[in-house]
Amino acid sequence: MDRDFRIGQIDPRLYGSFIEHLGRAVYGGIYEPGHPTADEMGFRRDVLEIVRELGVPIVRYPGGNFVSGYDWRDGVGPKEERPRRLDIAWMTLETNEVGTNEFVEWAKRAGAEVNLAVNLGTGDIDTARSLVEYCNHPGGSLYSDLRIAHGYREPHKIRTWCLGNEMDGRWQIGHKTADEYGRLACQTAIAMKWVDPSIELVACGSSHSRMPSFAQWEATVLDHTYEYVDYISLHTYYNNRADDLGTFLAESLDMDEFIRAVVATCDHIRAKKRAKKKLHLSFDEWNVWYHSFPESQRIQKEEPWQVGPPLYEESYTLEDALVVGCMLITLLKHADRVTIACLAQLVNAIAPISTVTGGPAWKHTTYYPYLHASRYGRGASLDLQVSSPEYPNKKYDSVPLLDAVATLDEEREQLTIFAVNRSQEGPLPLEGDLRSVEGYQVVEHIVLEHEDHKARNTPERPDEVMPHSRGDASLRHGRLSASLPRLSWNVIRMARAAE
Ligand code: AHR
């Protein structure tokens, strides 16, 4: 490791998350009036506390697929006047009890900023620009005065906005071709920035890299929008449906390839347009997702048109947490271009946090790598020169047993190494040359491991898979050594020793 091998400064928004009007994410997740911990707005304080502990800097809202049929005007104003709507994205009933203002208030209580998505499925330029006016304009105009009349004198000052969601997908309400979407996104972006030139905009990239139209979609969309947007989005979810752990653990190699391909496409369009601006990437949906996914159905086997049914509630294992750890390492390895990322999602639906209705909230295995990265992965990310034994794999030829990245926070004089041992056989000895950072010592070596890699946390046993600080890392004369247990997530925390 060398302190000068810098990939880039880590934008805190790399540790963002996502809450959609999906299943029990909002209703029964963050919002449950009548719950013993509910505050005066109906938000669960126990959930807020866990979210604050995670230090989530930004939360994408309100979708996802949901946003493509959502009219934001349904969710503002007196609650008793808000319509109940059929949400055809998830076949549920939307009561609109929680809308933009409530969510902004929840995010404030969670210590996060909001990344607001506009509807470009059934929505248009007008609904998008009026939402910017409603949220960000100080007052004296139709929509800003409406916000004030609704009890919010101060503008919400929402900085980051998504121009729709997964518009390349046939499942998306109002699905479009790349040209149709690109043109609409461009005109919408212009109008939104005319209302508030300080906002940042995310154009929709492909829903995942296996889409037949990937990366032509990105190229076409950016041809239309490059000058007017700041980010292009990426989404991906991995699974171990084939029960092939070696391949599952290596899926971050696919994520790495995906990021490189999108960066290349952005830079190609930049060259074509002779543009100065470098586009950034917003990996605004990423996670492991499959335990709750029905093989052949669009929607889970829940009765349609319920309010907040339990949809896509994952129960994550240790191996899922290792994949999430590798995905976080991959994001950090691209911190120069990926400046926003959102773990999808945050509560109940595809989430690291679950709630029992009327009961407690609890943390899944995947909560821990996310917590550690958000807490300790600050400053600059460093490009480690890693040499590691590899294992053969059908999908990826050969896969390094060690996946690792380092972050150096010079202000707080903290150095952290995040490392996953993918070995199913046994521990991996780690040797590191850290002579370029003087005066640091190991503060803590956190390990997440379990003898059973299918182990998971449940409401009955919420602490079954928990990190411990009994790792054996030591740093002497610039030499780091540690033993990384079989199938483990490791956080080696170092700090400059007091003189
Ligand atoms: O996060 C769940 C869904 O996955 C989102 O609504 C959609 O954008 C993606 O396909």
Short mmCIF file of C-alpha atoms and ligand atoms in Angstrom, two decimals:
data_model
loop_
_atom_site.label_atom_id
_atom_site.label_comp_id
_atom_site.label_asym_id
_atom_site.label_seq_id
_atom_site.Cartn_x
_atom_site.Cartn_y
_atom_site.Cartn_z
CA MET A 1 0.00 0.00 0.00
CA ASP A 2 1.21 3.50 -0.72
CA ARG A 3 -0.47 6.60 0.62
CA ASP A 4 0.06 8.30 -2.73
CA PHE A 5 -1.75 5.61 -4.77
CA ARG A 6 -5.01 7.49 -4.53
CA ILE A 7 -8.08 6.40 -6.41
CA GLY A 8 -10.10 9.40 -5.27
CA GLN A 9 -11.71 11.24 -2.42
CA ILE A 10 -14.70 9.28 -1.13
CA ASP A 11 -17.98 11.17 -1.42
CA PRO A 12 -19.98 10.33 1.75
CA ARG A 13 -22.97 9.73 -0.54
CA LEU A 14 -21.29 6.45 -1.53
CA TYR A 15 -22.99 5.05 1.56
CA GLY A 16 -26.50 6.08 0.57
CA SER A 17 -29.60 3.92 0.66
CA PHE A 18 -33.05 3.72 -0.80
CA ILE A 19 -36.63 3.66 0.47
CA GLU A 20 -39.40 2.93 -1.98
CA HIS A 21 -43.14 2.72 -1.51
CA LEU A 22 -42.75 -1.04 -1.73
CA GLY A 23 -44.11 -3.64 0.66
CA ARG A 24 -43.48 -2.66 4.27
CA ALA A 25 -40.61 -0.25 3.60
CA VAL A 26 -42.68 2.84 4.36
CA TYR A 27 -45.93 1.54 5.90
CA GLY A 28 -44.89 -0.73 8.77
CA GLY A 29 -41.21 0.08 8.27
CA ILE A 30 -40.23 3.67 8.87
CA TYR A 31 -43.85 4.70 9.55
CA GLU A 32 -46.09 2.96 12.03
CA PRO A 33 -48.33 5.29 14.01
CA GLY A 34 -49.45 3.41 17.09
CA HIS A 35 -46.11 1.62 17.48
CA PRO A 36 -44.80 2.03 21.04
CA THR A 37 -41.78 3.96 19.71
CA ALA A 38 -43.70 6.12 17.19
CA ASP A 39 -43.00 9.85 17.33
CA GLU A 40 -45.64 12.56 16.82
CA MET A 41 -45.47 12.07 13.02
CA GLY A 42 -45.87 8.30 13.26
CA PHE A 43 -42.21 7.47 12.54
CA ARG A 44 -40.71 4.56 14.44
CA ARG A 45 -37.98 5.92 16.69
CA ASP A 46 -36.34 2.51 17.02
CA VAL A 47 -35.86 2.38 13.22
CA LEU A 48 -34.63 5.97 13.13
CA GLU A 49 -32.05 5.13 15.75
CA ILE A 50 -30.67 2.21 13.74
CA VAL A 51 -30.59 4.31 10.56
CA ARG A 52 -28.74 7.07 12.41
CA GLU A 53 -26.27 4.50 13.72
CA LEU A 54 -25.57 3.53 10.09
CA GLY A 55 -24.83 7.17 9.25
CA VAL A 56 -26.79 7.00 5.98
CA PRO A 57 -25.96 10.27 4.21
CA ILE A 58 -28.59 10.20 1.44
CA VAL A 59 -31.77 8.21 0.79
CA ARG A 60 -33.32 7.77 -2.63
CA TYR A 61 -37.13 8.09 -2.65
CA PRO A 62 -39.98 7.28 -3.54
CA GLY A 63 -38.93 4.63 -6.11
CA GLY A 64 -37.95 2.51 -7.91
CA ASN A 65 -40.70 1.13 -10.09
CA PHE A 66 -43.26 2.88 -7.89
CA VAL A 67 -42.21 6.33 -9.03
CA SER A 68 -43.15 5.65 -12.66
CA GLY A 69 -46.86 5.73 -11.79
CA TYR A 70 -46.69 8.20 -8.90
CA ASP A 71 -48.27 11.63 -8.86
CA TRP A 72 -46.48 13.61 -6.15
CA ARG A 73 -49.52 15.87 -5.76
CA ASP A 74 -51.42 12.91 -4.25
CA GLY A 75 -49.00 12.87 -1.32
CA VAL A 76 -49.08 16.48 -0.14
CA GLY A 77 -51.63 18.58 1.76
CA PRO A 78 -54.17 17.52 4.37
CA LYS A 79 -53.91 13.76 4.90
CA GLU A 80 -57.67 13.21 5.01
CA GLU A 81 -57.96 14.61 1.48
CA ARG A 82 -55.26 12.43 -0.06
CA PRO A 83 -56.50 9.82 -2.54
CA ARG A 84 -56.06 6.07 -2.15
CA ARG A 85 -54.55 4.85 -5.39
CA LEU A 86 -53.85 1.50 -7.00
CA ASP A 87 -50.08 1.22 -7.30
CA ILE A 88 -49.77 -0.90 -10.41
CA ALA A 89 -45.99 -1.31 -10.06
CA TRP A 90 -46.35 -3.55 -7.00
CA MET A 91 -50.13 -4.20 -7.06
CA THR A 92 -50.68 -2.62 -3.68
CA LEU A 93 -52.96 0.08 -2.35
CA GLU A 94 -51.21 3.42 -1.81
CA THR A 95 -52.86 5.50 0.92
CA ASN A 96 -50.53 8.47 0.39
CA GLU A 97 -50.30 8.97 4.15
CA VAL A 98 -46.59 9.45 3.61
CA GLY A 99 -45.58 11.78 0.80
CA THR A 100 -42.76 14.15 -0.07
CA ASN A 101 -43.00 16.44 2.99
CA GLU A 102 -43.27 13.57 5.46
CA PHE A 103 -40.34 11.80 3.88
CA VAL A 104 -38.18 14.91 3.90
CA GLU A 105 -39.03 15.27 7.60
CA TRP A 106 -38.17 11.60 8.24
CA ALA A 107 -34.85 12.01 6.44
CA LYS A 108 -34.04 15.07 8.52
CA ARG A 109 -34.64 13.01 11.65
CA ALA A 110 -32.44 10.26 10.21
CA GLY A 111 -29.64 12.75 9.47
CA ALA A 112 -29.84 12.09 5.73
CA GLU A 113 -30.44 14.17 2.64
CA VAL A 114 -33.07 13.11 0.12
CA ASN A 115 -32.35 11.96 -3.43
CA LEU A 116 -35.74 12.56 -5.02
CA ALA A 117 -36.86 10.72 -8.14
CA VAL A 118 -39.33 12.27 -10.57
CA ASN A 119 -41.84 10.27 -12.56
CA LEU A 120 -40.84 9.97 -16.22
CA GLY A 121 -43.09 6.94 -16.82
CA THR A 122 -46.55 8.51 -16.71
CA GLY A 123 -45.16 11.87 -15.63
CA ASP A 124 -43.90 14.68 -17.82
CA ILE A 125 -41.77 17.83 -17.88
CA ASP A 126 -44.49 19.75 -16.11
CA THR A 127 -44.94 17.40 -13.13
CA ALA A 128 -41.15 17.25 -12.71
CA ARG A 129 -40.48 20.97 -12.85
CA SER A 130 -43.45 21.71 -10.57
CA LEU A 131 -42.06 19.27 -7.99
CA VAL A 132 -38.72 21.14 -8.04
CA GLU A 133 -40.64 24.38 -7.56
CA TYR A 134 -42.69 22.85 -4.72
CA CYS A 135 -39.58 21.57 -2.93
CA ASN A 136 -36.89 24.14 -3.63
CA HIS A 137 -38.37 27.50 -4.53
CA PRO A 138 -38.45 29.87 -1.53
CA GLY A 139 -41.97 31.22 -2.11
CA GLY A 140 -44.17 33.61 -4.07
CA SER A 141 -45.16 31.15 -6.80
CA LEU A 142 -47.99 28.62 -7.18
CA TYR A 143 -46.17 25.51 -6.01
CA SER A 144 -43.80 27.07 -3.50
CA ASP A 145 -46.75 28.80 -1.86
CA LEU A 146 -48.59 25.50 -1.83
CA ARG A 147 -45.69 23.97 0.14
CA ILE A 148 -45.86 26.90 2.57
CA ALA A 149 -49.64 26.42 2.89
CA HIS A 150 -48.94 22.77 3.69
CA GLY A 151 -46.87 23.85 6.68
CA TYR A 152 -43.34 23.93 5.26
CA ARG A 153 -42.16 27.53 5.13
CA GLU A 154 -38.53 26.73 4.41
CA PRO A 155 -37.69 25.13 1.07
CA HIS A 156 -36.46 21.53 1.29
CA LYS A 157 -33.37 22.37 -0.78
CA ILE A 158 -33.17 18.93 -2.38
CA ARG A 159 -29.88 18.69 -4.21
CA THR A 160 -29.91 15.35 -6.04
CA TRP A 161 -32.73 14.25 -8.38
CA CYS A 162 -33.27 11.11 -10.45
CA LEU A 163 -34.80 11.51 -13.90
CA GLY A 164 -37.13 8.52 -13.66
CA ASN A 165 -36.29 4.91 -12.93
CA GLU A 166 -35.19 1.94 -15.07
CA MET A 167 -36.89 3.31 -18.17
CA ASP A 168 -35.22 0.60 -20.31
CA GLY A 169 -37.22 -2.14 -18.56
CA ARG A 170 -40.40 -3.54 -20.08
CA TRP A 171 -41.74 -3.93 -16.52
CA GLN A 172 -41.53 -0.17 -16.05
CA ILE A 173 -44.77 1.80 -16.26
CA GLY A 174 -44.29 4.01 -19.31
CA HIS A 175 -41.22 2.07 -20.54
CA LYS A 176 -39.42 3.91 -23.33
CA THR A 177 -36.86 3.40 -26.03
CA ALA A 178 -33.47 5.00 -25.41
CA ASP A 179 -34.27 7.82 -27.85
CA GLU A 180 -37.70 8.46 -26.36
CA TYR A 181 -36.30 8.51 -22.84
CA GLY A 182 -33.16 10.43 -23.76
CA ARG A 183 -35.14 13.24 -25.34
CA LEU A 184 -37.64 13.46 -22.49
CA ALA A 185 -34.86 13.31 -19.88
CA CYS A 186 -32.99 16.09 -21.66
CA GLN A 187 -35.99 18.43 -21.89
CA THR A 188 -37.02 17.63 -18.31
CA ALA A 189 -33.48 18.26 -17.06
CA ILE A 190 -33.40 21.65 -18.75
CA ALA A 191 -36.75 22.68 -17.26
CA MET A 192 -35.83 21.42 -13.76
CA LYS A 193 -32.52 23.30 -13.81
CA TRP A 194 -34.26 26.45 -15.02
CA VAL A 195 -36.34 26.28 -11.83
CA ASP A 196 -33.29 25.59 -9.65
CA PRO A 197 -29.85 25.69 -11.31
CA SER A 198 -28.17 24.31 -8.19
CA ILE A 199 -29.67 20.82 -8.47
CA GLU A 200 -27.79 17.72 -9.69
CA LEU A 201 -29.46 15.26 -12.01
CA VAL A 202 -29.12 11.51 -12.53
CA ALA A 203 -30.08 10.06 -15.91
CA CYS A 204 -31.29 6.45 -16.03
CA GLY A 205 -28.74 3.94 -17.17
CA SER A 206 -29.61 0.30 -17.80
CA SER A 207 -31.53 -1.74 -15.23
CA HIS A 208 -28.58 -4.12 -15.14
CA SER A 209 -25.67 -5.04 -17.36
CA ARG A 210 -27.39 -8.17 -18.72
CA MET A 211 -30.06 -6.06 -20.43
CA PRO A 212 -29.74 -6.68 -24.20
CA SER A 213 -29.60 -2.91 -24.80
CA PHE A 214 -26.73 -2.30 -22.33
CA ALA A 215 -24.40 -0.14 -23.12
CA GLN A 216 -26.08 1.17 -26.27
CA TRP A 217 -28.81 2.48 -23.96
CA GLU A 218 -26.23 4.53 -22.01
CA ALA A 219 -24.61 5.85 -25.19
CA THR A 220 -27.93 6.95 -26.71
CA VAL A 221 -29.27 8.47 -23.50
CA LEU A 222 -26.03 10.37 -22.93
CA ASP A 223 -26.00 11.56 -26.51
CA HIS A 224 -29.25 13.33 -25.66
CA THR A 225 -28.46 14.40 -22.11
CA TYR A 226 -24.70 14.69 -21.53
CA GLU A 227 -24.63 18.49 -21.20
CA TYR A 228 -27.60 18.62 -18.83
CA VAL A 229 -27.04 15.80 -16.35
CA ASP A 230 -24.41 15.08 -13.74
CA TYR A 231 -24.69 11.32 -13.25
CA ILE A 232 -25.78 8.17 -15.00
CA SER A 233 -27.33 5.43 -12.87
CA LEU A 234 -26.35 1.78 -12.48
CA HIS A 235 -28.41 -0.97 -10.83
CA THR A 236 -27.50 -4.53 -9.96
CA TYR A 237 -28.62 -7.33 -7.63
CA TYR A 238 -26.78 -10.64 -7.21
CA ASN A 239 -28.07 -13.98 -6.01
CA ASN A 240 -26.95 -17.48 -5.09
CA ARG A 241 -29.94 -19.23 -6.54
CA ALA A 242 -27.61 -21.80 -8.13
CA ASP A 243 -26.15 -22.53 -4.68
CA ASP A 244 -22.64 -22.06 -6.07
CA LEU A 245 -20.80 -20.14 -3.38
CA GLY A 246 -17.55 -19.71 -5.35
CA THR A 247 -19.39 -17.91 -8.15
CA PHE A 248 -21.63 -15.94 -5.82
CA LEU A 249 -18.64 -14.59 -3.89
CA ALA A 250 -17.03 -13.55 -7.17
CA GLU A 251 -19.98 -11.49 -8.44
CA SER A 252 -18.25 -8.27 -7.42
CA LEU A 253 -15.94 -8.94 -10.39
CA ASP A 254 -19.03 -8.52 -12.56
CA MET A 255 -19.89 -5.29 -10.73
CA ASP A 256 -16.35 -4.06 -11.38
CA GLU A 257 -16.67 -4.84 -15.11
CA PHE A 258 -20.06 -3.11 -15.18
CA ILE A 259 -18.62 0.08 -13.67
CA ARG A 260 -15.67 0.07 -16.08
CA ALA A 261 -18.00 -0.33 -19.05
CA VAL A 262 -20.21 2.57 -17.97
CA VAL A 263 -17.18 4.79 -17.32
CA ALA A 264 -15.89 3.94 -20.80
CA THR A 265 -19.27 4.78 -22.34
CA CYS A 266 -19.45 8.11 -20.50
CA ASP A 267 -15.94 8.99 -21.63
CA HIS A 268 -16.69 7.99 -25.21
CA ILE A 269 -19.63 10.41 -25.31
CA ARG A 270 -17.48 13.04 -23.60
CA ALA A 271 -14.86 12.67 -26.33
CA LYS A 272 -17.51 12.75 -29.06
CA LYS A 273 -18.94 15.97 -27.68
CA ARG A 274 -15.52 17.46 -26.89
CA ALA A 275 -16.96 18.13 -23.44
CA LYS A 276 -14.92 19.28 -20.47
CA LYS A 277 -17.30 17.81 -17.93
CA LYS A 278 -16.60 14.28 -16.66
CA LEU A 279 -19.75 12.41 -15.81
CA HIS A 280 -20.07 10.65 -12.48
CA LEU A 281 -21.82 7.40 -11.72
CA SER A 282 -24.69 6.93 -9.31
CA PHE A 283 -24.91 3.23 -8.40
CA ASP A 284 -28.31 3.92 -6.96
CA GLU A 285 -29.54 0.33 -6.57
CA TRP A 286 -27.22 -2.45 -5.48
CA ASN A 287 -27.63 -5.43 -3.20
CA VAL A 288 -28.09 -9.17 -2.89
CA TRP A 289 -31.70 -10.09 -3.66
CA TYR A 290 -33.21 -13.52 -4.17
CA HIS A 291 -34.35 -15.26 -1.00
CA SER A 292 -37.79 -13.69 -1.29
CA PHE A 293 -37.99 -13.70 -5.07
CA PRO A 294 -40.57 -16.00 -6.71
CA GLU A 295 -39.05 -17.85 -9.66
CA SER A 296 -41.66 -17.18 -12.28
CA GLN A 297 -43.92 -14.48 -10.95
CA ARG A 298 -43.75 -10.75 -11.28
CA ILE A 299 -45.15 -10.14 -7.83
CA GLN A 300 -45.00 -12.23 -4.66
CA LYS A 301 -47.90 -14.47 -3.78
CA GLU A 302 -49.61 -11.79 -1.73
CA GLU A 303 -53.21 -10.79 -2.25
CA PRO A 304 -53.14 -7.73 -4.52
CA TRP A 305 -54.19 -4.25 -3.43
CA GLN A 306 -53.22 -4.50 0.22
CA VAL A 307 -51.68 -1.59 2.12
CA GLY A 308 -48.05 -2.39 2.98
CA PRO A 309 -48.02 -6.17 2.44
CA PRO A 310 -44.77 -8.01 3.30
CA LEU A 311 -43.03 -7.98 -0.09
CA TYR A 312 -39.44 -9.02 -0.78
CA GLU A 313 -38.43 -9.39 2.84
CA GLU A 314 -35.01 -10.98 2.59
CA SER A 315 -33.41 -13.01 5.36
CA TYR A 316 -29.70 -12.56 4.75
CA THR A 317 -26.98 -15.11 5.47
CA LEU A 318 -23.30 -14.68 6.27
CA GLU A 319 -22.42 -15.41 2.63
CA ASP A 320 -24.75 -12.58 1.53
CA ALA A 321 -22.92 -10.23 3.91
CA LEU A 322 -19.60 -11.23 2.34
CA VAL A 323 -20.94 -10.40 -1.13
CA VAL A 324 -22.24 -7.06 0.16
CA GLY A 325 -18.75 -6.50 1.62
CA CYS A 326 -17.11 -7.26 -1.75
CA MET A 327 -19.57 -4.91 -3.46
CA LEU A 328 -18.66 -2.12 -1.02
CA ILE A 329 -14.97 -2.77 -1.70
CA THR A 330 -15.70 -2.54 -5.43
CA LEU A 331 -17.50 0.79 -5.02
CA LEU A 332 -14.53 2.12 -3.04
CA LYS A 333 -12.15 0.96 -5.78
CA HIS A 334 -14.07 3.27 -8.13
CA ALA A 335 -14.52 6.20 -5.75
CA ASP A 336 -13.12 8.56 -8.38
CA ARG A 337 -16.17 8.04 -10.63
CA VAL A 338 -18.84 6.45 -8.44
CA THR A 339 -19.78 9.26 -6.12
CA ILE A 340 -23.30 8.21 -5.18
CA ALA A 341 -24.42 4.69 -4.35
CA CYS A 342 -27.60 3.43 -2.68
CA LEU A 343 -27.94 0.09 -0.99
CA ALA A 344 -31.37 -1.07 -2.13
CA GLN A 345 -33.13 -0.92 0.13
CA LEU A 346 -33.08 0.15 3.80
CA VAL A 347 -36.06 -1.19 5.78
CA ASN A 348 -38.01 -4.46 5.33
CA ALA A 349 -37.98 -4.66 1.50
CA ILE A 350 -34.59 -6.09 0.35
CA ALA A 351 -33.14 -4.52 3.46
CA PRO A 352 -30.51 -4.74 6.19
CA ILE A 353 -33.09 -3.65 8.78
CA SER A 354 -36.35 -5.47 9.53
CA THR A 355 -39.27 -4.65 11.75
CA VAL A 356 -41.91 -6.67 13.51
CA THR A 357 -45.26 -4.87 13.36
CA GLY A 358 -45.90 -3.61 16.87
CA GLY A 359 -42.61 -5.23 17.91
CA PRO A 360 -38.87 -4.72 17.67
CA ALA A 361 -36.58 -3.78 14.81
CA TRP A 362 -33.55 -5.98 14.10
CA LYS A 363 -30.45 -6.13 11.93
CA HIS A 364 -29.53 -8.60 9.23
CA THR A 365 -26.02 -9.88 8.49
CA THR A 366 -25.65 -7.35 5.65
CA TYR A 367 -26.14 -4.50 8.08
CA TYR A 368 -22.59 -4.92 9.40
CA PRO A 369 -20.38 -4.46 6.34
CA TYR A 370 -22.56 -1.49 5.40
CA LEU A 371 -22.16 -0.02 8.89
CA HIS A 372 -18.39 -0.53 8.91
CA ALA A 373 -17.84 0.97 5.46
CA SER A 374 -20.04 3.95 6.23
CA ARG A 375 -18.36 4.53 9.57
CA TYR A 376 -14.71 3.88 8.72
CA GLY A 377 -14.45 4.15 4.92
CA ARG A 378 -13.82 7.87 4.84
CA GLY A 379 -11.20 10.14 3.29
CA ALA A 380 -9.44 8.87 0.17
CA SER A 381 -9.61 5.37 -1.20
CA LEU A 382 -6.22 3.82 -1.95
CA ASP A 383 -5.35 1.48 -4.77
CA LEU A 384 -3.78 -1.56 -3.12
CA GLN A 385 -1.45 -3.67 -5.20
CA VAL A 386 -2.81 -7.05 -4.19
CA SER A 387 -1.30 -10.39 -4.98
CA SER A 388 -3.42 -13.27 -3.83
CA PRO A 389 -3.89 -16.98 -4.45
CA GLU A 390 -6.82 -17.59 -6.77
CA TYR A 391 -9.48 -20.24 -7.19
CA PRO A 392 -10.73 -21.56 -10.49
CA ASN A 393 -14.27 -20.66 -11.45
CA LYS A 394 -16.40 -21.41 -14.50
CA LYS A 395 -17.84 -17.92 -14.80
CA TYR A 396 -14.79 -15.82 -13.90
CA ASP A 397 -11.81 -18.08 -14.84
CA SER A 398 -9.88 -17.39 -11.69
CA VAL A 399 -10.93 -15.44 -8.64
CA PRO A 400 -8.60 -13.93 -6.01
CA LEU A 401 -9.23 -15.32 -2.54
CA LEU A 402 -8.51 -11.87 -1.17
CA ASP A 403 -10.61 -8.83 -2.02
CA ALA A 404 -9.36 -5.65 -0.36
CA VAL A 405 -9.23 -1.88 -0.45
CA ALA A 406 -7.84 0.76 1.92
CA THR A 407 -9.12 4.18 2.93
CA LEU A 408 -7.03 6.95 4.43
CA ASP A 409 -8.69 9.77 6.32
CA GLU A 410 -5.83 12.23 6.75
CA GLU A 411 -7.89 14.69 8.72
CA ARG A 412 -8.79 12.18 11.40
CA GLU A 413 -5.49 10.30 10.87
CA GLN A 414 -7.29 7.01 10.39
CA LEU A 415 -6.36 4.25 8.00
CA THR A 416 -8.68 1.31 7.36
CA ILE A 417 -8.30 -1.86 5.34
CA PHE A 418 -11.49 -3.67 4.29
CA ALA A 419 -10.83 -7.25 3.28
CA VAL A 420 -12.86 -10.34 2.44
CA ASN A 421 -11.40 -13.83 2.54
CA ARG A 422 -13.35 -15.75 -0.10
CA SER A 423 -11.70 -19.04 0.83
CA GLN A 424 -14.06 -21.87 1.71
CA GLU A 425 -11.06 -23.93 2.82
CA GLY A 426 -9.47 -21.99 5.63
CA PRO A 427 -7.83 -18.80 6.93
CA LEU A 428 -5.78 -16.57 4.66
CA PRO A 429 -2.57 -15.04 5.98
CA LEU A 430 -2.39 -11.35 5.10
CA GLU A 431 0.91 -9.53 4.77
CA GLY A 432 0.96 -5.83 4.01
CA ASP A 433 3.72 -3.35 3.24
CA LEU A 434 2.56 -0.18 4.99
CA ARG A 435 5.87 1.63 5.19
CA SER A 436 4.45 4.70 3.41
CA VAL A 437 2.33 5.55 6.44
CA GLU A 438 4.43 6.22 9.46
CA GLY A 439 3.38 6.18 13.06
CA TYR A 440 0.13 4.25 12.63
CA GLN A 441 -0.90 1.37 14.85
CA VAL A 442 -3.75 -1.13 14.82
CA VAL A 443 -6.71 0.06 16.84
CA GLU A 444 -9.12 -2.78 16.10
CA HIS A 445 -9.49 -5.76 13.80
CA ILE A 446 -13.20 -6.39 13.35
CA VAL A 447 -14.28 -9.74 11.92
CA LEU A 448 -17.66 -10.96 10.70
CA GLU A 449 -17.63 -14.76 10.46
CA HIS A 450 -19.66 -17.83 11.39
CA GLU A 451 -18.96 -21.54 11.21
CA ASP A 452 -22.10 -21.93 9.08
CA HIS A 453 -22.07 -19.61 6.08
CA LYS A 454 -25.84 -20.04 5.75
CA ALA A 455 -26.33 -18.65 9.27
CA ARG A 456 -28.68 -15.68 9.54
CA ASN A 457 -30.22 -13.38 12.12
CA THR A 458 -33.90 -13.76 12.97
CA PRO A 459 -36.23 -11.85 15.30
CA GLU A 460 -35.77 -14.72 17.76
CA ARG A 461 -31.97 -14.80 17.37
CA PRO A 462 -31.06 -11.29 16.18
CA ASP A 463 -27.43 -11.70 17.31
CA GLU A 464 -26.64 -15.03 15.65
CA VAL A 465 -24.23 -13.39 13.17
CA MET A 466 -22.46 -10.48 14.80
CA PRO A 467 -19.06 -8.89 14.27
CA HIS A 468 -16.39 -9.28 16.95
CA SER A 469 -13.11 -7.46 17.56
CA ARG A 470 -10.92 -10.47 18.19
CA GLY A 471 -9.04 -10.29 14.88
CA ASP A 472 -5.26 -10.63 15.29
CA ALA A 473 -3.94 -7.88 12.97
CA SER A 474 -0.69 -6.26 14.04
CA LEU A 475 1.51 -3.58 12.51
CA ARG A 476 5.24 -3.49 13.27
CA HIS A 477 7.92 -1.49 11.47
CA GLY A 478 5.58 -0.86 8.54
CA ARG A 479 4.64 -4.55 8.17
CA LEU A 480 1.01 -5.50 8.63
CA SER A 481 0.17 -9.08 9.37
CA ALA A 482 -3.13 -10.73 10.11
CA SER A 483 -4.94 -13.97 9.69
CA LEU A 484 -8.25 -13.58 7.88
CA PRO A 485 -10.59 -16.38 9.00
CA ARG A 486 -12.25 -18.64 6.44
CA LEU A 487 -15.16 -16.85 4.73
CA SER A 488 -14.88 -13.59 6.63
CA TRP A 489 -15.34 -9.83 6.36
CA ASN A 490 -12.49 -7.92 8.01
CA VAL A 491 -12.04 -4.29 8.99
CA ILE A 492 -8.50 -3.50 10.12
CA ARG A 493 -8.59 -0.09 11.72
CA MET A 494 -5.38 1.82 12.23
CA ALA A 495 -4.72 5.29 13.62
CA ARG A 496 -1.71 7.45 14.11
CA ALA A 497 -0.32 6.85 17.55
CA ALA A 498 -0.25 9.90 19.83
CA GLU A 499 3.30 11.34 19.91
O1 AHR B 1 -35.50 -2.21 -5.48
C1 AHR B 1 -36.58 -2.93 -6.00
C2 AHR B 1 -36.82 -2.66 -7.46
O2 AHR B 1 -35.74 -3.13 -8.22
C3 AHR B 1 -36.92 -1.21 -7.84
O3 AHR B 1 -38.20 -0.71 -7.68
C4 AHR B 1 -36.55 -1.23 -9.29
O4 AHR B 1 -35.98 -0.01 -9.71
C5 AHR B 1 -35.62 -2.40 -9.42
O5 AHR B 1 -35.95 -3.20 -10.49
#
